[in-house]
């Protein structure tokens, strides 16, 4: 049976990428440090992926096993030697941590076979596979780097599927019906159900990040300020829905200008995604979607990059500035990053946070607009 190794046995791994591989006739080896999940996968050997619809259709995912990448390094290396694909859905910040083990697996693999291995990081991060490749190469000698040429391939990708927080006592995963997995390559590669191949990923990943991820974050941060508990509750307020739409029109104006997208088609894409977010069966919490605000306020992430690009292009960024200001006011006490931001604001002010985390000049018009809206929202 064809083999794939997937780092990350969480909800996205099981409910999206791993599920697609299983449905495509692959045995999926999930690699994770979460002992309890790995044990359950090995004991139960299957789980259900349920769609968040009224009918609650479900599909059984089989041909799965699990390995702990700290306790079972040798077994992970062996699995990498036999795999056709190696994928991740583990969080971009974790990629450097798994790179040494993957590098070891690749080194031992190329010494015994020249069969092709395709590596794809399925993360909410522009160029995530490039980032992973860089960290892997830091742990390879020059000889191995030469040997993998033509046998180990690294492809960037864009992934899109909403998977809310789940019951941690079960392997079963609730997911939205819609998904998109786009992979950038000009190679002919083994078929995986649901994988879309494109030659240029940039329009797809930026369209997704600055519509789906930006939109989700805007809803979460504004909803949190309004005391809403879930994403769909927030959007049931038409004023909120319109605010989200106006924000995404700003990111859309940048995307249309940068990539020549059709303006009417992109507006339809915006509206389609707002409808996705309204799915009450997902019951998706604003604190889940808004979590890790330091990462979300990064210079290349969903709020700051479209705002800075809009500013450079002479386009409007007022609504994006409001969303950034709302992110600065996300003070959820159970979120370590939110707590850290509040401590920074209390000591140095919001402009300092934008300079330190978002790499924005304190004297820039964007910073001034965010700070102005921060004080307005705080009232």
CSV table of C-alpha atoms in Angstrom, one decimal:
chain,number,residue,atom,x,y,z
A,1,UNK,CA,0.0,0.0,0.0
A,2,UNK,CA,1.2,3.5,-0.8
A,3,UNK,CA,2.6,5.3,2.3
A,4,UNK,CA,2.5,8.9,3.5
A,5,UNK,CA,3.9,10.4,6.7
A,6,UNK,CA,2.0,13.3,8.2
A,7,UNK,CA,3.4,15.5,11.0
A,8,UNK,CA,0.6,16.7,13.2
A,9,UNK,CA,-2.2,14.4,14.4
A,10,UNK,CA,-4.4,17.3,15.4
A,11,UNK,CA,-7.8,18.2,14.0
A,12,UNK,CA,-6.5,19.6,10.7
A,13,UNK,CA,-4.2,16.6,10.2
A,14,UNK,CA,-6.9,14.0,10.9
A,15,UNK,CA,-9.9,15.9,9.5
A,16,UNK,CA,-8.3,17.3,6.3
A,17,UNK,CA,-4.9,16.3,4.9
A,18,UNK,CA,-4.7,12.8,6.5
A,19,UNK,CA,-8.3,12.1,5.5
A,20,UNK,CA,-7.7,13.0,1.9
A,21,UNK,CA,-4.6,10.7,1.7
A,22,UNK,CA,-6.6,7.8,3.3
A,23,UNK,CA,-9.4,8.3,0.9
A,24,UNK,CA,-6.8,8.2,-1.9
A,25,UNK,CA,-5.6,4.7,-1.0
A,26,UNK,CA,-2.6,5.7,1.2
A,27,UNK,CA,-1.7,4.4,4.6
A,28,UNK,CA,-1.2,7.4,6.8
A,29,UNK,CA,1.4,7.5,9.5
A,30,UNK,CA,0.6,10.4,11.9
A,31,UNK,CA,3.6,11.8,13.7
A,32,UNK,CA,3.0,13.8,16.9
A,33,UNK,CA,4.2,14.3,20.5
A,34,UNK,CA,0.6,14.0,21.8
A,35,UNK,CA,0.9,10.5,23.3
A,36,UNK,CA,-2.8,10.1,24.0
A,37,UNK,CA,-3.9,10.8,20.4
A,38,UNK,CA,-1.1,8.5,19.0
A,39,UNK,CA,-2.2,5.7,21.3
A,40,UNK,CA,-5.8,6.1,20.3
A,41,UNK,CA,-4.9,6.0,16.6
A,42,UNK,CA,-3.0,2.8,17.1
A,43,UNK,CA,-5.7,1.2,19.2
A,44,UNK,CA,-8.8,2.2,17.2
A,45,UNK,CA,-7.1,2.2,13.7
A,46,UNK,CA,-9.9,4.4,12.3
A,47,UNK,CA,-12.1,7.4,13.0
A,48,UNK,CA,-15.0,9.4,11.6
A,49,UNK,CA,-14.8,12.8,9.8
A,50,UNK,CA,-18.2,14.4,10.1
A,51,UNK,CA,-19.4,17.3,8.0
A,52,UNK,CA,-20.9,20.3,9.8
A,53,UNK,CA,-24.2,20.2,8.0
A,54,UNK,CA,-27.8,19.5,9.1
A,55,UNK,CA,-27.5,16.0,7.7
A,56,UNK,CA,-24.2,15.4,9.5
A,57,UNK,CA,-22.8,13.1,6.9
A,58,UNK,CA,-19.7,11.2,7.9
A,59,UNK,CA,-16.9,9.2,6.3
A,60,UNK,CA,-14.8,6.5,8.0
A,61,UNK,CA,-11.0,7.1,7.7
A,62,UNK,CA,-9.0,3.9,7.8
A,63,UNK,CA,-5.4,2.7,7.1
A,64,UNK,CA,-3.9,5.0,9.8
A,65,UNK,CA,-1.3,4.5,12.5
A,66,UNK,CA,0.7,6.8,14.8
A,67,UNK,CA,4.2,7.5,16.0
A,68,UNK,CA,5.6,9.7,18.7
A,69,UNK,CA,8.4,11.8,17.1
A,70,UNK,CA,10.3,12.1,20.5
A,71,UNK,CA,9.9,8.6,21.8
A,72,UNK,CA,10.0,6.7,18.4
A,73,UNK,CA,12.6,8.5,16.3
A,74,UNK,CA,13.9,5.3,14.7
A,75,UNK,CA,10.4,4.3,13.6
A,76,UNK,CA,9.7,7.8,12.2
A,77,UNK,CA,13.0,7.6,10.2
A,78,UNK,CA,11.9,4.2,8.8
A,79,UNK,CA,8.5,5.5,7.9
A,80,UNK,CA,10.1,8.4,6.0
A,81,UNK,CA,12.2,5.9,4.0
A,82,UNK,CA,9.0,4.2,2.7
A,83,UNK,CA,6.8,7.2,2.1
A,84,UNK,CA,5.7,8.8,-1.2
A,85,UNK,CA,4.6,12.0,0.6
A,86,UNK,CA,5.6,13.8,3.7
A,87,UNK,CA,3.2,16.5,4.8
A,88,UNK,CA,2.8,18.7,7.9
A,89,UNK,CA,-0.1,20.5,9.6
A,90,UNK,CA,1.6,21.3,12.8
A,91,UNK,CA,1.8,25.1,13.0
A,92,UNK,CA,4.5,27.2,11.2
A,93,UNK,CA,6.3,27.9,14.5
A,94,UNK,CA,6.9,24.1,15.0
A,95,UNK,CA,8.5,23.5,11.6
A,96,UNK,CA,12.1,24.2,12.9
A,97,UNK,CA,11.6,21.6,15.7
A,98,UNK,CA,10.7,18.7,13.4
A,99,UNK,CA,13.3,19.6,10.7
A,100,UNK,CA,16.2,17.7,12.3
A,101,UNK,CA,14.2,14.4,12.4
A,102,UNK,CA,13.0,14.9,8.8
A,103,UNK,CA,16.6,15.6,7.7
A,104,UNK,CA,17.7,12.4,9.3
A,105,UNK,CA,14.9,10.5,7.6
A,106,UNK,CA,15.9,12.0,4.2
A,107,UNK,CA,19.6,11.2,4.8
A,108,UNK,CA,18.9,7.6,5.5
A,109,UNK,CA,16.4,7.3,2.7
A,110,UNK,CA,18.6,8.6,-0.1
A,111,UNK,CA,21.3,6.1,1.0
A,112,UNK,CA,19.0,3.2,0.2
A,113,UNK,CA,16.6,4.4,-2.5
A,114,UNK,CA,16.2,7.0,-5.2
A,115,UNK,CA,12.4,6.7,-5.1
A,116,UNK,CA,10.8,10.2,-5.2
A,117,UNK,CA,9.6,11.8,-2.0
A,118,UNK,CA,7.3,14.8,-2.1
A,119,UNK,CA,7.3,17.2,0.9
A,120,UNK,CA,4.5,19.7,1.4
A,121,UNK,CA,4.0,21.9,4.5
A,122,UNK,CA,0.2,22.5,4.8
A,123,UNK,CA,0.3,25.5,7.0
A,124,UNK,CA,-1.3,29.0,7.1
A,125,UNK,CA,1.9,30.6,6.1
A,126,UNK,CA,3.2,32.0,2.8
A,127,UNK,CA,6.1,29.8,1.6
A,128,UNK,CA,5.8,27.3,4.5
A,129,UNK,CA,7.5,24.5,2.6
A,130,UNK,CA,10.3,26.8,1.7
A,131,UNK,CA,10.7,27.6,5.4
A,132,UNK,CA,10.7,23.9,6.3
A,133,UNK,CA,13.2,23.1,3.5
A,134,UNK,CA,15.6,25.8,4.8
A,135,UNK,CA,15.5,24.3,8.3
A,136,UNK,CA,15.9,20.8,7.0
A,137,UNK,CA,18.9,21.8,4.9
A,138,UNK,CA,20.6,23.2,8.0
A,139,UNK,CA,20.8,19.6,9.2
A,140,UNK,CA,22.1,18.0,5.9
A,141,UNK,CA,25.7,17.7,4.8
A,142,UNK,CA,26.7,18.9,1.4
A,143,UNK,CA,26.9,15.4,0.0
A,144,UNK,CA,23.3,14.6,1.0
A,145,UNK,CA,22.1,17.9,-0.4
A,146,UNK,CA,23.5,16.8,-3.8
A,147,UNK,CA,22.1,13.3,-3.5
A,148,UNK,CA,18.5,14.5,-2.9
A,149,UNK,CA,18.5,16.5,-6.2
A,150,UNK,CA,15.9,14.8,-8.4
A,151,UNK,CA,14.6,12.5,-5.7
A,152,UNK,CA,13.2,14.8,-2.9
A,153,UNK,CA,10.9,17.6,-3.9
A,154,UNK,CA,9.6,20.5,-1.9
A,155,UNK,CA,6.2,22.1,-2.9
A,156,UNK,CA,4.5,25.1,-1.4
A,157,UNK,CA,0.8,24.9,-0.8
A,158,UNK,CA,-2.3,26.7,0.3
A,159,UNK,CA,-4.9,25.0,2.5
A,160,UNK,CA,-8.4,26.0,3.5
A,161,UNK,CA,-10.8,24.2,5.7
A,162,UNK,CA,-12.5,25.4,8.9
A,163,UNK,CA,-12.0,22.9,11.7
A,164,UNK,CA,-13.3,24.1,15.1
A,165,UNK,CA,-12.2,22.9,18.6
A,166,UNK,CA,-13.3,19.3,19.1
A,167,UNK,CA,-14.1,16.9,21.9
A,168,UNK,CA,-10.6,15.8,22.9
A,169,UNK,CA,-11.8,12.4,24.1
A,170,UNK,CA,-12.5,11.3,20.5
A,171,UNK,CA,-10.5,10.9,17.3
A,172,UNK,CA,-13.6,11.9,15.3
A,173,UNK,CA,-13.4,15.3,13.7
A,174,UNK,CA,-16.1,17.8,12.8
A,175,UNK,CA,-15.2,19.8,9.6
A,176,UNK,CA,-17.0,22.2,7.3
A,177,UNK,CA,-18.0,20.7,3.9
A,178,UNK,CA,-15.8,23.2,1.9
A,179,UNK,CA,-12.1,22.7,1.5
A,180,UNK,CA,-9.3,23.7,-0.8
A,181,UNK,CA,-5.8,22.3,-1.1
A,182,UNK,CA,-3.7,23.9,-3.8
A,183,UNK,CA,-0.1,22.7,-4.5
A,184,UNK,CA,2.5,24.5,-6.6
A,185,UNK,CA,4.5,22.4,-9.0
A,186,UNK,CA,5.2,21.8,-12.6
A,187,UNK,CA,6.0,18.1,-11.9
A,188,UNK,CA,3.7,15.2,-12.6
A,189,UNK,CA,3.1,13.8,-9.1
A,190,UNK,CA,1.0,10.9,-7.7
A,191,UNK,CA,-2.7,11.6,-7.4
A,192,UNK,CA,-4.2,12.7,-4.1
A,193,UNK,CA,-8.0,13.2,-4.0
A,194,UNK,CA,-8.8,16.9,-3.4
A,195,UNK,CA,-5.3,18.2,-4.3
A,196,UNK,CA,-5.3,20.9,-7.0
A,197,UNK,CA,-2.1,21.5,-8.9
A,198,UNK,CA,-1.1,25.0,-10.1
A,199,UNK,CA,2.1,26.4,-11.6
A,200,UNK,CA,1.9,29.7,-9.6
A,201,UNK,CA,0.6,29.5,-6.1
A,202,UNK,CA,1.0,33.2,-5.1
A,203,UNK,CA,-2.5,34.4,-6.3
A,204,UNK,CA,-4.1,31.4,-4.6
A,205,UNK,CA,-2.3,31.6,-1.2
A,206,UNK,CA,-2.7,35.4,-0.9
A,207,UNK,CA,-6.3,35.3,-2.0
A,208,UNK,CA,-7.0,32.7,0.6
A,209,UNK,CA,-4.9,34.2,3.4
A,210,UNK,CA,-6.2,37.7,2.9
A,211,UNK,CA,-9.8,36.7,2.5
A,212,UNK,CA,-10.4,33.6,4.6
A,213,UNK,CA,-7.8,34.1,7.3
A,214,UNK,CA,-8.2,37.9,7.4
A,215,UNK,CA,-11.9,37.7,7.4
A,216,UNK,CA,-11.9,35.0,10.2
A,217,UNK,CA,-9.6,37.2,12.3
A,218,UNK,CA,-11.6,40.3,11.8
A,219,UNK,CA,-14.8,38.5,12.9
A,220,UNK,CA,-13.0,37.0,16.0
A,221,UNK,CA,-11.5,40.2,17.2
A,222,UNK,CA,-14.5,42.5,16.7
A,223,UNK,CA,-16.8,39.8,18.0
A,224,UNK,CA,-14.7,39.4,21.1
A,225,UNK,CA,-15.0,43.2,21.8
A,226,UNK,CA,-18.8,42.9,21.4
A,227,UNK,CA,-19.0,40.0,23.9
A,228,UNK,CA,-19.9,37.4,21.2
A,229,UNK,CA,-19.0,33.8,21.9
A,230,UNK,CA,-18.9,32.4,18.4
A,231,UNK,CA,-18.2,33.4,14.8
A,232,UNK,CA,-21.7,32.8,13.6
A,233,UNK,CA,-23.2,34.8,16.5
A,234,UNK,CA,-21.0,37.7,15.5
A,235,UNK,CA,-22.1,37.6,11.9
A,236,UNK,CA,-25.8,37.4,12.9
A,237,UNK,CA,-25.3,41.1,13.6
A,238,UNK,CA,-25.6,42.7,10.1
A,239,UNK,CA,-23.5,45.7,11.2
A,240,UNK,CA,-20.7,43.3,12.0
A,241,UNK,CA,-21.1,41.4,8.7
A,242,UNK,CA,-20.9,44.6,6.8
A,243,UNK,CA,-17.8,45.6,8.6
A,244,UNK,CA,-16.1,42.3,7.7
A,245,UNK,CA,-17.2,42.8,4.1
A,246,UNK,CA,-15.8,46.3,3.9
A,247,UNK,CA,-12.5,45.1,5.4
A,248,UNK,CA,-12.3,42.3,2.8
A,249,UNK,CA,-13.0,44.8,0.1
A,250,UNK,CA,-9.8,46.5,1.1
A,251,UNK,CA,-7.7,43.3,0.9
A,252,UNK,CA,-9.6,42.5,-2.3
A,253,UNK,CA,-8.5,45.9,-3.9
A,254,UNK,CA,-4.9,45.0,-3.2
A,255,UNK,CA,-5.4,41.4,-4.6
A,256,UNK,CA,-7.1,42.7,-7.7
A,257,UNK,CA,-4.3,45.2,-8.4
A,258,UNK,CA,-1.5,42.7,-7.6
A,259,UNK,CA,-2.7,39.7,-9.5
A,260,UNK,CA,-5.2,41.0,-12.0
A,261,UNK,CA,-8.1,39.2,-10.4
A,262,UNK,CA,-11.6,39.9,-11.8
A,263,UNK,CA,-13.2,42.4,-9.3
A,264,UNK,CA,-16.7,41.0,-9.6
A,265,UNK,CA,-15.5,37.4,-9.2
A,266,UNK,CA,-13.5,38.3,-6.2
A,267,UNK,CA,-16.4,40.1,-4.5
A,268,UNK,CA,-18.4,36.8,-5.0
A,269,UNK,CA,-15.5,35.0,-3.4
A,270,UNK,CA,-15.7,37.4,-0.4
A,271,UNK,CA,-19.4,36.9,0.0
A,272,UNK,CA,-19.1,33.1,-0.4
A,273,UNK,CA,-16.6,33.0,2.5
A,274,UNK,CA,-18.8,35.2,4.7
A,275,UNK,CA,-21.6,32.7,4.2
A,276,UNK,CA,-19.2,29.9,5.1
A,277,UNK,CA,-18.4,31.7,8.4
A,278,UNK,CA,-22.1,31.8,9.2
A,279,UNK,CA,-22.3,28.0,9.5
A,280,UNK,CA,-23.8,27.6,13.0
A,281,UNK,CA,-23.1,23.8,13.0
A,282,UNK,CA,-19.4,24.7,13.4
A,283,UNK,CA,-20.0,26.5,16.6
A,284,UNK,CA,-16.6,28.1,16.3
A,285,UNK,CA,-15.5,30.2,19.2
A,286,UNK,CA,-14.1,33.7,18.7
A,287,UNK,CA,-11.3,32.9,21.2
A,288,UNK,CA,-10.2,29.9,19.2
A,289,UNK,CA,-10.1,31.9,15.9
A,290,UNK,CA,-8.5,34.9,17.6
A,291,UNK,CA,-5.9,32.9,19.5
A,292,UNK,CA,-2.1,33.6,19.1
A,293,UNK,CA,-2.5,37.3,18.2
A,294,UNK,CA,1.3,37.8,18.2
A,295,UNK,CA,1.6,35.5,15.2
A,296,UNK,CA,-1.5,37.0,13.6
A,297,UNK,CA,0.0,40.5,13.9
A,298,UNK,CA,3.2,39.4,12.2
A,299,UNK,CA,4.5,41.6,9.3
A,300,UNK,CA,3.7,38.9,6.7
A,301,UNK,CA,0.4,37.7,8.2
A,302,UNK,CA,-3.3,38.2,7.6
A,303,UNK,CA,-3.8,41.7,9.0
A,304,UNK,CA,-0.5,43.6,8.7
A,305,UNK,CA,0.7,42.5,5.2
A,306,UNK,CA,-2.6,43.4,3.3
A,307,UNK,CA,-2.6,46.8,5.2
A,308,UNK,CA,1.0,47.6,4.3
A,309,UNK,CA,0.5,46.5,0.7
A,310,UNK,CA,-2.7,48.6,0.4
A,311,UNK,CA,-0.8,51.6,1.8
A,312,UNK,CA,2.1,51.1,-0.7
A,313,UNK,CA,-0.4,50.9,-3.5
A,314,UNK,CA,-2.2,54.0,-2.5
A,315,UNK,CA,-5.4,52.0,-1.6
A,316,UNK,CA,-7.7,52.4,1.4
A,317,UNK,CA,-6.7,50.6,4.6
A,318,UNK,CA,-9.0,52.2,7.2
A,319,UNK,CA,-11.0,49.1,7.9
A,320,UNK,CA,-7.9,47.0,8.1
A,321,UNK,CA,-6.5,49.5,10.6
A,322,UNK,CA,-9.7,49.0,12.7
A,323,UNK,CA,-9.2,45.2,12.6
A,324,UNK,CA,-5.6,45.5,13.7
A,325,UNK,CA,-6.7,47.8,16.6
A,326,UNK,CA,-9.3,45.2,17.6
A,327,UNK,CA,-6.5,42.6,17.7
A,328,UNK,CA,-4.5,44.8,20.0
A,329,UNK,CA,-7.5,44.8,22.3
A,330,UNK,CA,-7.9,41.0,22.4
A,331,UNK,CA,-7.2,40.5,26.1
A,332,UNK,CA,-8.3,36.9,26.5
A,333,UNK,CA,-6.7,35.8,29.8
A,334,UNK,CA,-6.2,32.2,28.8
A,335,UNK,CA,-4.2,33.2,25.7
A,336,UNK,CA,-0.5,33.6,26.5
A,337,UNK,CA,0.2,35.8,23.5
A,338,UNK,CA,-2.8,38.0,24.2
A,339,UNK,CA,-1.6,38.5,27.8
A,340,UNK,CA,1.9,39.4,26.6
A,341,UNK,CA,0.5,42.0,24.2
A,342,UNK,CA,-1.5,43.6,27.0
A,343,UNK,CA,1.6,43.8,29.2
A,344,UNK,CA,3.5,45.5,26.4
A,345,UNK,CA,0.7,48.0,25.7
A,346,UNK,CA,0.4,48.8,29.4
A,347,UNK,CA,4.1,49.5,29.7
A,348,UNK,CA,4.9,51.1,26.3
A,349,UNK,CA,1.7,51.7,24.4
A,350,UNK,CA,0.1,50.3,21.2
A,351,UNK,CA,2.6,51.9,18.8
A,352,UNK,CA,5.4,50.1,20.5
A,353,UNK,CA,3.6,46.7,19.9
A,354,UNK,CA,3.1,47.6,16.2
A,355,UNK,CA,6.8,48.4,15.9
A,356,UNK,CA,8.0,45.4,17.9
A,357,UNK,CA,5.7,42.7,16.6
A,358,UNK,CA,4.4,44.0,13.3
A,359,UNK,CA,7.6,45.9,12.2
A,360,UNK,CA,5.7,49.1,11.5
A,361,UNK,CA,7.4,52.4,11.7
A,362,UNK,CA,5.9,54.3,14.7
A,363,UNK,CA,5.6,57.5,12.6
A,364,UNK,CA,3.9,55.8,9.6
A,365,UNK,CA,0.4,56.8,8.6
A,366,UNK,CA,-0.8,53.2,9.1
A,367,UNK,CA,0.5,53.1,12.7
A,368,UNK,CA,-1.1,56.4,13.4
A,369,UNK,CA,-4.5,55.2,12.0
A,370,UNK,CA,-4.3,52.0,14.0
A,371,UNK,CA,-3.5,53.8,17.2
A,372,UNK,CA,-6.4,56.3,16.6
A,373,UNK,CA,-8.8,53.5,16.0
A,374,UNK,CA,-7.4,51.6,19.1
A,375,UNK,CA,-8.4,54.5,21.3
A,376,UNK,CA,-11.8,54.8,19.6
A,377,UNK,CA,-12.6,51.1,20.1
A,378,UNK,CA,-11.3,51.2,23.7
A,379,UNK,CA,-13.9,53.8,24.6
